[in-house]
CSV table of C-alpha atoms and ligand atoms in Angstrom, one decimal:
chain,number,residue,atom,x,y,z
A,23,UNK,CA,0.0,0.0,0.0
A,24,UNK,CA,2.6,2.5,-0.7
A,25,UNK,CA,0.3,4.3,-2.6
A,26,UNK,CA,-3.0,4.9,-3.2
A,27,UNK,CA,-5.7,3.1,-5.6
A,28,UNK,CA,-7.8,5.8,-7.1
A,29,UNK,CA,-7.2,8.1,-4.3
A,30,UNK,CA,-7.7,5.1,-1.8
A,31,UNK,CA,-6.2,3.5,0.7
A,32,UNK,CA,-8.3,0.5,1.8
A,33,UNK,CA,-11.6,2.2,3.1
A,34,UNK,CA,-9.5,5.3,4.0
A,35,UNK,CA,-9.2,8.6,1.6
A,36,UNK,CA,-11.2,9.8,-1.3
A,37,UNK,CA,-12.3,12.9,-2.3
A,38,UNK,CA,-15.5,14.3,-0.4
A,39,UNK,CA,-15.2,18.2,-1.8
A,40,UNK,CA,-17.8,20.1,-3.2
A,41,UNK,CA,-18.2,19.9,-7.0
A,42,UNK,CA,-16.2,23.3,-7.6
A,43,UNK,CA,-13.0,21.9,-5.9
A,44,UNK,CA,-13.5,18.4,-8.3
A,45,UNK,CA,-12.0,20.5,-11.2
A,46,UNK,CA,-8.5,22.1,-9.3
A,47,UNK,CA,-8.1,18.9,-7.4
A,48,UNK,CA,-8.4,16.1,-10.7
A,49,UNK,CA,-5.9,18.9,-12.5
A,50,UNK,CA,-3.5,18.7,-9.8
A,51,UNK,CA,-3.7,14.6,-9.6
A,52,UNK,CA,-2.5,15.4,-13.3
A,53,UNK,CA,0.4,17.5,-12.9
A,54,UNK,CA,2.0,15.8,-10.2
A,55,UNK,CA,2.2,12.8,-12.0
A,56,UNK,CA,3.7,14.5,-15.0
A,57,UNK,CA,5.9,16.4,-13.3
A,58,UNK,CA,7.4,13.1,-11.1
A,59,UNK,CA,8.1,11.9,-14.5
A,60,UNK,CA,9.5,15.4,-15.8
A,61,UNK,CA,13.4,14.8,-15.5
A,62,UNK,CA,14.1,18.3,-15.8
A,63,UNK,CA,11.5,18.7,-13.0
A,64,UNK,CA,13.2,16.6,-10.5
A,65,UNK,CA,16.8,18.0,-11.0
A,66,UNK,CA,15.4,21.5,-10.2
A,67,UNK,CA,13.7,20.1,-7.2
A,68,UNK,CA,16.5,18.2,-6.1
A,69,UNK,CA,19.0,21.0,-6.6
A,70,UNK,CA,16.7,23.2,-3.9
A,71,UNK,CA,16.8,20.7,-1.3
A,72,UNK,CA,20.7,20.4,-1.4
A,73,UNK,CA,21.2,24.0,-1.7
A,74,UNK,CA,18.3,25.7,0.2
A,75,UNK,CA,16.9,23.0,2.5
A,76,UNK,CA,20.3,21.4,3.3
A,77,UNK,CA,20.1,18.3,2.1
A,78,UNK,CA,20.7,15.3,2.7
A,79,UNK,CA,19.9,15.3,6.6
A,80,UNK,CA,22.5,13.7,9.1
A,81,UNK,CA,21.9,10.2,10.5
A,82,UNK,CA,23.7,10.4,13.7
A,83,UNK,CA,24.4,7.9,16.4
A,84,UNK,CA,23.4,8.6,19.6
A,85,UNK,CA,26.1,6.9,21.1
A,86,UNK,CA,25.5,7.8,24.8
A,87,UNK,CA,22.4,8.0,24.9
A,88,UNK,CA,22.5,4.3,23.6
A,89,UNK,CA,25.1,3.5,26.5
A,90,UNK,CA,23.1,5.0,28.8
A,91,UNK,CA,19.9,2.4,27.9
A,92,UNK,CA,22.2,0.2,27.4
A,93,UNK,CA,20.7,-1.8,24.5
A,94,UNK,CA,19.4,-1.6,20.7
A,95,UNK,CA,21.8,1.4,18.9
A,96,UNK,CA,19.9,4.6,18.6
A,97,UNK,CA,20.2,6.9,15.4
A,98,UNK,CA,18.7,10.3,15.1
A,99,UNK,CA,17.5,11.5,11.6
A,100,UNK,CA,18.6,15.0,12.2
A,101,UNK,CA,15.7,16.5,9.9
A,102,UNK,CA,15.6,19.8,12.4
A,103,UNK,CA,18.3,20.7,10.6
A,104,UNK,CA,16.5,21.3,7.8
A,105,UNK,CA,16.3,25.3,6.7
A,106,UNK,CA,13.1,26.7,8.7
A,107,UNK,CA,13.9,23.8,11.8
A,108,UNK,CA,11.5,21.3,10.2
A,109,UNK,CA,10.3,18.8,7.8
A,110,UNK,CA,7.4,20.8,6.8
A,111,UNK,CA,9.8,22.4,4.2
A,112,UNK,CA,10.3,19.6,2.3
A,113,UNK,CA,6.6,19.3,1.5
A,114,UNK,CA,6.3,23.1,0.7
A,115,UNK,CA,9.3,23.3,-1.5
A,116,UNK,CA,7.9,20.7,-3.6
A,117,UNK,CA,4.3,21.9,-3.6
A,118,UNK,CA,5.4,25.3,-4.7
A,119,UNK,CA,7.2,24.3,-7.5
A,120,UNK,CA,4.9,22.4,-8.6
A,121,UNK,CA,2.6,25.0,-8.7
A,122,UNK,CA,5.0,27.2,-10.4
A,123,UNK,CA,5.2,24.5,-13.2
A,124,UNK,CA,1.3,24.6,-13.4
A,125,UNK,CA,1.8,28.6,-14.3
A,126,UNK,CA,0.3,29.9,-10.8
A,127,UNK,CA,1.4,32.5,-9.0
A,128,UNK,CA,-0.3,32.7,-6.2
A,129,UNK,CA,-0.4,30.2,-3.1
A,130,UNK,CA,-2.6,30.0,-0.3
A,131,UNK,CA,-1.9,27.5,2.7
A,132,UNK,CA,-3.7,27.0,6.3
A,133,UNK,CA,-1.7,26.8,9.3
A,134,UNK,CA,-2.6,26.1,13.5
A,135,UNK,CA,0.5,26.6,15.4
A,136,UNK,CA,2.4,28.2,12.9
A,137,UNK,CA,4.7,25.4,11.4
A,138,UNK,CA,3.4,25.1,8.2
A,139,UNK,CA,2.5,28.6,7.3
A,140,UNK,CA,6.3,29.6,8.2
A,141,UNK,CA,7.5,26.7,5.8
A,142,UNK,CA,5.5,27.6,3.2
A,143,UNK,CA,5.7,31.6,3.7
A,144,UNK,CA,9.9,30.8,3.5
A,145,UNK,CA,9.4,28.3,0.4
A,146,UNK,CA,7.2,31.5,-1.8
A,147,UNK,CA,9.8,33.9,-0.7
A,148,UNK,CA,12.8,31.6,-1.9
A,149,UNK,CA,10.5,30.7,-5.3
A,150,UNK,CA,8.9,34.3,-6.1
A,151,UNK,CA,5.7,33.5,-5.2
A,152,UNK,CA,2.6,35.3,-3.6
A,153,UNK,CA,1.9,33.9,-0.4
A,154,UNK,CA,-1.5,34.3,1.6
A,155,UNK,CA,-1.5,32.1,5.1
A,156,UNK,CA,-5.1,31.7,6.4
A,157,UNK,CA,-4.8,31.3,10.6
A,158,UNK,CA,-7.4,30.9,13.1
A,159,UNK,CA,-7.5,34.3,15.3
A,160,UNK,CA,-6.8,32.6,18.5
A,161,UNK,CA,-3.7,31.3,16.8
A,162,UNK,CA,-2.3,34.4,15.2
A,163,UNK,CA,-2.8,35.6,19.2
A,164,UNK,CA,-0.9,32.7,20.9
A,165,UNK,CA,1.8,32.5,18.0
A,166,UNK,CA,3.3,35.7,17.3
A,167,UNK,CA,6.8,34.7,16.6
A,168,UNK,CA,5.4,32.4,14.1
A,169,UNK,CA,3.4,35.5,12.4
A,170,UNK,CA,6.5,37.7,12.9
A,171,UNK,CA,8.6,35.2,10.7
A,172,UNK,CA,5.5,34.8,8.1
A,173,UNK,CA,4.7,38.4,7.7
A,174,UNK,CA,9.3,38.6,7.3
A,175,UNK,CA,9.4,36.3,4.5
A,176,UNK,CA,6.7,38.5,2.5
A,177,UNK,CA,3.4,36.5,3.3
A,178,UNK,CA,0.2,38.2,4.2
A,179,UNK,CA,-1.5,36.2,7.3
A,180,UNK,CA,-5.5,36.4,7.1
A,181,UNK,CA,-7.2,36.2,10.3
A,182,UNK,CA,-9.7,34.0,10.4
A,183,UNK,CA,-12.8,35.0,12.9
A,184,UNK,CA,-15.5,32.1,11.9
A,185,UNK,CA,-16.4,29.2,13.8
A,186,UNK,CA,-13.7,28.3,16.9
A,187,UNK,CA,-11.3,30.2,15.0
A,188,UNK,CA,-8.8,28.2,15.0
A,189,UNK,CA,-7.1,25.1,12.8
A,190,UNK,CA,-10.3,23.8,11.2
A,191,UNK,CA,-11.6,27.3,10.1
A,192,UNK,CA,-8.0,28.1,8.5
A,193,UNK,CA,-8.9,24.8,6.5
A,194,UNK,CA,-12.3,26.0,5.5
A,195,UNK,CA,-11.3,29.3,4.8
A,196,UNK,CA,-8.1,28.1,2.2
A,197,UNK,CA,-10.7,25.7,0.8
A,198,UNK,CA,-12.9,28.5,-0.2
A,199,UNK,CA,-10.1,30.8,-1.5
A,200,UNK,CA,-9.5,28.0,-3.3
A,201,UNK,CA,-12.5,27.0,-4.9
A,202,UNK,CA,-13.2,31.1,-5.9
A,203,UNK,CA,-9.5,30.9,-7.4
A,204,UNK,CA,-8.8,28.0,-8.9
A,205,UNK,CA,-6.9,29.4,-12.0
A,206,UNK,CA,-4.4,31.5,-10.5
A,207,UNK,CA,-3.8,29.8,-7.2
A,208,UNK,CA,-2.5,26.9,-5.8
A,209,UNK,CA,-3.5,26.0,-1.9
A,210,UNK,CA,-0.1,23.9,-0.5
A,211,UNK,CA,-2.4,21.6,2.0
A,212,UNK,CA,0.9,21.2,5.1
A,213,UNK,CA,0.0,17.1,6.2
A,214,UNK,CA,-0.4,14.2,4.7
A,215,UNK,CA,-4.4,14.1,5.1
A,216,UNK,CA,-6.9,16.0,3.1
A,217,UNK,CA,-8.9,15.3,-0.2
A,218,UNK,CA,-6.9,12.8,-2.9
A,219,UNK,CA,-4.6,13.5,-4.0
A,220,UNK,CA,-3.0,16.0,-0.9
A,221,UNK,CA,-2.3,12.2,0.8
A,222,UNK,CA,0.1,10.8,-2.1
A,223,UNK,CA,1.7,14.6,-2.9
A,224,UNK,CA,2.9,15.1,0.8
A,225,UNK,CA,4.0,11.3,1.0
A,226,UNK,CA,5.8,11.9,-2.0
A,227,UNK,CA,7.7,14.7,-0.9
A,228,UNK,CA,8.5,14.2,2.3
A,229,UNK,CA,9.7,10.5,0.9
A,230,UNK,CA,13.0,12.1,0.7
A,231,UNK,CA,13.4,11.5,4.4
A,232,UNK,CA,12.5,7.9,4.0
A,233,UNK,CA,14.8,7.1,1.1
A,234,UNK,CA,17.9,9.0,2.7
A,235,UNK,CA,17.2,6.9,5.6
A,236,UNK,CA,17.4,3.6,3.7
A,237,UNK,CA,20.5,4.7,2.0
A,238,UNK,CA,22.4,6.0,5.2
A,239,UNK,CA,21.6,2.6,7.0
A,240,UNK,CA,22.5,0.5,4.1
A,241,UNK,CA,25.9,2.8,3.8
A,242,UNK,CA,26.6,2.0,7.6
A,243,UNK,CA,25.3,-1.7,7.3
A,244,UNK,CA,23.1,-1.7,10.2
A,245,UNK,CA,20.7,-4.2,11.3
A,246,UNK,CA,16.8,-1.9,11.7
A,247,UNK,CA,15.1,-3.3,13.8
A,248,UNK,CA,12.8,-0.3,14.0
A,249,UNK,CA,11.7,3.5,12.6
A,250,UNK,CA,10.1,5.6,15.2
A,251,UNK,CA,8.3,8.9,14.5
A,252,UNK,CA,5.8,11.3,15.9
A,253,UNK,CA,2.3,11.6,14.3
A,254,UNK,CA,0.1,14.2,13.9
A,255,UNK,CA,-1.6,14.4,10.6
A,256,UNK,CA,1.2,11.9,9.5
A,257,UNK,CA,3.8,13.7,6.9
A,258,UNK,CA,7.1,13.0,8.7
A,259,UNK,CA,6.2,9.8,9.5
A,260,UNK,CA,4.6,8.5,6.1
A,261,UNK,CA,7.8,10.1,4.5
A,262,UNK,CA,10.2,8.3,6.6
A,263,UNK,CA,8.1,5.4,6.8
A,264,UNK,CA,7.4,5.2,3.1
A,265,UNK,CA,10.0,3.0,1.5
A,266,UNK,CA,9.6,0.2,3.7
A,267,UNK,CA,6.1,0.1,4.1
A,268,UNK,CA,5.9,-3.0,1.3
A,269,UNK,CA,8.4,-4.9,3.5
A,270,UNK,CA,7.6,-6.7,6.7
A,271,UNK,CA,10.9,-4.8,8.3
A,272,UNK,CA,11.8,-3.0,10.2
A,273,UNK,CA,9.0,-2.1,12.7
A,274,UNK,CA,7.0,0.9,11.9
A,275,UNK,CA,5.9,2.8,15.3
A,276,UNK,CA,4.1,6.0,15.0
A,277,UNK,CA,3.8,7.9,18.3
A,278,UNK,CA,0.6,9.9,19.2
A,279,UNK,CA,0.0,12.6,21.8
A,280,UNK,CA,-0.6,11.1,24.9
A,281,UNK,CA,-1.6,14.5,26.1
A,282,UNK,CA,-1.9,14.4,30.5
A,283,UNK,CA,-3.9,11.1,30.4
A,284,UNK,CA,-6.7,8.4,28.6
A,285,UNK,CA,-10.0,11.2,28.9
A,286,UNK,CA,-11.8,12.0,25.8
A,287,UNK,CA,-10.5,16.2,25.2
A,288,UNK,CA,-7.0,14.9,27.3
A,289,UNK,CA,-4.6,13.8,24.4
A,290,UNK,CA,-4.7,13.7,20.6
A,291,UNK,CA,-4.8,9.7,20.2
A,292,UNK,CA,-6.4,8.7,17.5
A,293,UNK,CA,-5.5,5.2,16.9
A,294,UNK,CA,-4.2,4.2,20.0
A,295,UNK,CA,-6.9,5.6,22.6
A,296,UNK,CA,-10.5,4.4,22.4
A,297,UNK,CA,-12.2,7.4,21.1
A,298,UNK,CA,-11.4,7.2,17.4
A,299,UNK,CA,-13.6,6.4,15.1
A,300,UNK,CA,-14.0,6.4,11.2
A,301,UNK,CA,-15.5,9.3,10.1
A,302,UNK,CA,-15.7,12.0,7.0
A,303,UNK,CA,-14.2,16.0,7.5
A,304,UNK,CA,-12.6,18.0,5.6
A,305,UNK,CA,-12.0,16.1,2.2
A,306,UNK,CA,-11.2,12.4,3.6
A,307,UNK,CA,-12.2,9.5,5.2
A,308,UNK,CA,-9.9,8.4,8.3
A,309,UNK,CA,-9.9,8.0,11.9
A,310,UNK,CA,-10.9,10.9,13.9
A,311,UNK,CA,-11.3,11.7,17.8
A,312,UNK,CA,-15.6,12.3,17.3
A,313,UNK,CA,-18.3,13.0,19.5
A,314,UNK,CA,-21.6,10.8,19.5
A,315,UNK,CA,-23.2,13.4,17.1
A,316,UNK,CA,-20.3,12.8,14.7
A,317,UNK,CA,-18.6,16.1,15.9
A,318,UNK,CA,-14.9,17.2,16.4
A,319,UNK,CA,-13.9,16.4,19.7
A,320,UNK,CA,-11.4,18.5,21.9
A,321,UNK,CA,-7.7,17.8,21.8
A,322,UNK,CA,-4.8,18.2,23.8
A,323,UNK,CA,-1.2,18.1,23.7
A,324,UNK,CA,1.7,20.0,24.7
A,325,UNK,CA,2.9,19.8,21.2
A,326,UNK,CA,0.9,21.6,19.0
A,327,UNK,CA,1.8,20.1,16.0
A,328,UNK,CA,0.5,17.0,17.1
A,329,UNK,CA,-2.7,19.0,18.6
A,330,UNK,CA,-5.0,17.7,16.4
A,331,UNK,CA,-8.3,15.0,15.8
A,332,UNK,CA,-7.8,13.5,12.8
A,333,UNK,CA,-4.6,11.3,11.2
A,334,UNK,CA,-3.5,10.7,7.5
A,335,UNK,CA,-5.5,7.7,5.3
A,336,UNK,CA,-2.6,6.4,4.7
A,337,UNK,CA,-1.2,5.7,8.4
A,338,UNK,CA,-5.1,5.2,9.0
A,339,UNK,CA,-5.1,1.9,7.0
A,340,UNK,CA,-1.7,0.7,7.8
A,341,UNK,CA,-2.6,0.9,11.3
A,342,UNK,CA,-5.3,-0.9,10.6
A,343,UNK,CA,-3.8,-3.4,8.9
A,344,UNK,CA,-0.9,-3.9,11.2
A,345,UNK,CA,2.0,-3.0,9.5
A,346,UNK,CA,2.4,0.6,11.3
A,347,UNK,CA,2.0,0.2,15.0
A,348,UNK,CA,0.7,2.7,16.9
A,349,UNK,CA,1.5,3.9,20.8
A,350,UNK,CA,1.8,7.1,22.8
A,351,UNK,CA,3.9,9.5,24.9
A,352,UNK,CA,2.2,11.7,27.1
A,353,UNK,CA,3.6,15.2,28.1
A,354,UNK,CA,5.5,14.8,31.0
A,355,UNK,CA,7.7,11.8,28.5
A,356,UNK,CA,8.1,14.1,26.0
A,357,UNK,CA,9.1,16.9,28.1
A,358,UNK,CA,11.9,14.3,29.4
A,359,UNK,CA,13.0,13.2,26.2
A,360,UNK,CA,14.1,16.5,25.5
A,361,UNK,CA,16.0,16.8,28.4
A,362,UNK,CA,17.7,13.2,28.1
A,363,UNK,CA,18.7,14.4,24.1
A,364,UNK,CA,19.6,17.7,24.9
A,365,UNK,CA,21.9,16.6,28.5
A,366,UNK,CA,23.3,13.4,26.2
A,367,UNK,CA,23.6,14.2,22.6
A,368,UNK,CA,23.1,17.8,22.4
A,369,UNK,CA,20.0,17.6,20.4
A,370,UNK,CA,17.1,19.8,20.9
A,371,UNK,CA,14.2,17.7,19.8
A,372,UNK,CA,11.1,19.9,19.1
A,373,UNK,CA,8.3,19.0,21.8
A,374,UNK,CA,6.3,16.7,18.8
A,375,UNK,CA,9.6,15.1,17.6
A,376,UNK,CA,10.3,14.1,21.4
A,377,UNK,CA,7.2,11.9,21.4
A,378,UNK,CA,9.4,9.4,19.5
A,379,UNK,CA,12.1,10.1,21.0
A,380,UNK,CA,10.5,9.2,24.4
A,381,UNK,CA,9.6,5.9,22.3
A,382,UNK,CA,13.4,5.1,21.7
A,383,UNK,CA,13.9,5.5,25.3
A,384,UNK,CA,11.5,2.8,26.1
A,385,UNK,CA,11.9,0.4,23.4
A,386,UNK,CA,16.2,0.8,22.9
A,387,UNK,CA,16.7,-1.4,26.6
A,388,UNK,CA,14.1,-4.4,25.0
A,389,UNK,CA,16.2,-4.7,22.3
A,390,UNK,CA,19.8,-6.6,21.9
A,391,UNK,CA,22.8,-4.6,21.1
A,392,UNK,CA,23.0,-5.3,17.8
A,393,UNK,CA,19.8,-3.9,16.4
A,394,UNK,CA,19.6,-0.3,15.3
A,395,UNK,CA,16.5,1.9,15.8
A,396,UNK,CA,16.0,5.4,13.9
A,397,UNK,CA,14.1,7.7,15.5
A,398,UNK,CA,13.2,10.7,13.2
A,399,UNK,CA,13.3,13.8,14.6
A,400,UNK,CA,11.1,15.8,12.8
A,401,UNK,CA,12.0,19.2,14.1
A,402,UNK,CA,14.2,21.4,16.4
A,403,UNK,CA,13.2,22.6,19.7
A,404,UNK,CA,14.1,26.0,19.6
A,405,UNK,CA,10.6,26.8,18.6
A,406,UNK,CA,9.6,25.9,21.6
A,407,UNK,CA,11.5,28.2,24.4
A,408,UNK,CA,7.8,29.6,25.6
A,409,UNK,CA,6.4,26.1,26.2
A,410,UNK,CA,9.2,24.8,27.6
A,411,UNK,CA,11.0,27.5,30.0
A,412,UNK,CA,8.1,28.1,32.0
A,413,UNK,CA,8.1,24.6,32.3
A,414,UNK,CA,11.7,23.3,32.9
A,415,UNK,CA,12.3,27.4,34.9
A,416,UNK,CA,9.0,28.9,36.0
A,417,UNK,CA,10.5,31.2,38.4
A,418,UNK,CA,12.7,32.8,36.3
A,419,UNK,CA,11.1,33.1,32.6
A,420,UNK,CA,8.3,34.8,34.8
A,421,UNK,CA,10.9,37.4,36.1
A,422,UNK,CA,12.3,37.4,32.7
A,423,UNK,CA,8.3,38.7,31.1
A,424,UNK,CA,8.5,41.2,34.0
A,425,UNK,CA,11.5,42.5,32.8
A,426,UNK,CA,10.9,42.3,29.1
A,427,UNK,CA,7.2,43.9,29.9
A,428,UNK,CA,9.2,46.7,32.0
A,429,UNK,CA,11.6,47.3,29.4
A,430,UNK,CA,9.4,48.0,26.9
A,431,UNK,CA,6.9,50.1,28.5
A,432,UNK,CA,9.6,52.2,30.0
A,433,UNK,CA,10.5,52.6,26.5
A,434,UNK,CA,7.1,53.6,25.4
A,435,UNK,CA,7.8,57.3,25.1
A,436,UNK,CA,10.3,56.6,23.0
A,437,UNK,CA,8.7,54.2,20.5
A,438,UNK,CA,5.8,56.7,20.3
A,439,UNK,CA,7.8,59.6,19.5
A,440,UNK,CA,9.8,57.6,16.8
A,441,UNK,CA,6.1,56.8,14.9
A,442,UNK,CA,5.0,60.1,15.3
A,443,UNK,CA,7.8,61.0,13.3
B,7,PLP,C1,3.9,19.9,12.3
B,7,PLP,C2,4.9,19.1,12.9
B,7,PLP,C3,4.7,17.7,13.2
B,7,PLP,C4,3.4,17.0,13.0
B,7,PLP,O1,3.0,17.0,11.7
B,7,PLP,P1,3.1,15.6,10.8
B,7,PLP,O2,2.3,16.0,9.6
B,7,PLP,O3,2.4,14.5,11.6
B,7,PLP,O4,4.5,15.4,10.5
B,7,PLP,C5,5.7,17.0,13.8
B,7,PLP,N1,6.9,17.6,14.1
B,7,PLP,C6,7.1,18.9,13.9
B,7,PLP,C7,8.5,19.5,14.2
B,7,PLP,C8,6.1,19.7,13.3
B,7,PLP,O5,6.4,21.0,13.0
């Protein structure tokens, strides 16, 4: 199933739009398959991710945190060091010049926390392309550093105020823009979820993490035993996963937020918690966390990149069918899988990226010494200094807000005169 069958994988998929996004969506199918086949197409794409993503991404041994468990050896993919801290670049880069190659200038893209809309804000400004990022008001509230760094690399950032304005309203939003502006604009959909064929595009170009991966191991000659990686609407993992998934090895674990606990609005588990069910929102079929009544229900996580109630077809079927297996970290594991990366390899995993890395930790000392696991780390952490410090140093990042709130009100008269001019 490394693929899917007419925008299907098993029962999970499809295409449930309304009949003016059938047209932009079955023209898209089309020029994604010819430009995978376009030569020229894939040089120019493969040129960017050496030269402006940094590509290919280290594979590095962790070689005390592995003494320190004491069993299987642990590798890192180090795909935080990807420009823009994160894999969601790969997936926009390819995206936008795609869309380029279909003659539109114009791209549109939802984002929640940020990630995506900063990836694909950097990935327009690098190609020459208009960039609109549609955001839920409560986000563009909580996530100013993230709207700084949009609004830097040229994007406009439209606030969107219908609904629970936030992540699902962004989608809604893009999904009209699109269906108005089909012509000019291309909407770069950040996860590996949405209406055919959004699933097999992100696959696709997050792949690169997968097949790097595969090479680097065979290069080094180990012996997998498994691939570890966080999962929110799946694109890291169904990119790293993606080369092996018609073999029966290695292991394929995808790691869900365990939020604080099991409750239904406590964590973001979809597959592994007992509150997901099959269900149709926002283009697809999948699993989703739902209410009785067929409604979102609420999530939770400390990661908000994982923060979310659905998951990706793809992982949806293979978790149903075995061959990805699913488990959890809660909050408090991933907050400690930082810390044990950081103190021992000097690796800051994001917060979502340390959900597999708080897998590793359990599953390395079950494992004999000759077996390798990879653990992809999908992002850096430094993203996440607001969630973390007043966390790991409460005391003293709130003496540090004082201080920064002091500093720049006692600076107001200042910053006033300067606008006044
Ligand atoms: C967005 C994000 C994720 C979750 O998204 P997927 O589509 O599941 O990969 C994971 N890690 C990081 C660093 C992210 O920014």
């Amino acid at each position: 199933m490394a693929c899917s069958e007419n925008g299907f994988f098993d029962k999970f998929g499809g295409k449930y739009v309304a009949e003016v996004l059938r047209r932009p969506l079955d023209e898209l199918e089309v020029a994604f398959g010819e430009a995978m086949a376009d030569e020229s197409f894939l040089a120019e794409l493969s040129e960017i991710q050496r030269d402006y993503i940094g590509r290919e991404t280290p594979l590095l041994f962790a070689k005390t945190a592995t003494e320190i468990l004491g069993g299987a050896q642990i590798y890192i993919k180090l795909e935080g060091l990807a420009n823009t801290g994160a894999h969601k670049i790969n997936n926009a880069i390819g995206q936008c010049l795609l869309a380029k190659r279909m003659g539109k200038k114009r791209i549109i893209a939802e984002t929640g926390a940020g990630q995506h809309g900063v990836a694909t804000a950097a990935a327009c400004a690098k190609l020459g392309l208009d960039c609109t990022v549609y955001m839920g008001e409560v986000d563009v509230r909580r996530q100013q550093p993230n709207v700084a760094a949009m609004e830097l690399y040229g994007a406009k950032v439209h606030s969107v105020t219908s609904g629970s304005r936030t992540l699902k309203d962004a989608v809604n939003e893009a999904m009209r823009d699109w269906a108005a502006n089909p012509d000019t604009t291309h909407y770069v959909l950040g996860s590996a979820l949405g209406p055919a064929p959004f699933p097999d595009i992100v696959r696709t170009f997050q792949g690169v993490i997968g097949r790097e991966v595969k090479r680097q191991s065979e290069e080094r000659n180990l012996d997998v035993a498994a691939l570890i990686a966080c999962v929110g609407g799946g694109s890291n993992s169904i990119g790293f996963f993606s080369p092996f998934i018609d073999s029966d090895s290695p292991r394929l674990i995808g790691v869900e937020a365990g939020g604080v606990g099991p409750g239904v609005g406590e964590n973001a588990s979809r597959m592994t918690g007992n509150a997901g069910r099959d269900g149709i929102m926002q283009g697809y079929k999948s699993r989703f966390l739902l209410d009785d009544d067929g409604q979102a229900l609420p999530t939770r996580s400390i990661s908000a990149g994982l923060d979310y109630c659905g998951i990706g077809p793809q992982l949806a079927a293979l978790g149903m069918s075995g061959r990805i297996e699913f488990t959890s970290a809660l909050d408090s594991e991933a907050l400690d899988a930082v810390k044990f990366f950081a103190k021992n390899e000097g690796v800051l995993f994001a917060l979502e990226s340390a959900h597999a890395g708080a897998e590793a930790i359990r599953l390395a000392p079950t494992l004999p010494k000759n077996k390798a696991i990879i653990v992809n780390m999908s992002g850096r952490g430094d993203k996440d200094v607001f969630i973390t410090s007043p966390v790991f140093r409460p005391a003293e990042w709130l003496s540090f807000l004082h201080a920064e709130i002091d500093r720049l009100e006692g600076n107001k008269d200042i910053h006033d005169a300067e606008r006044m001019g």
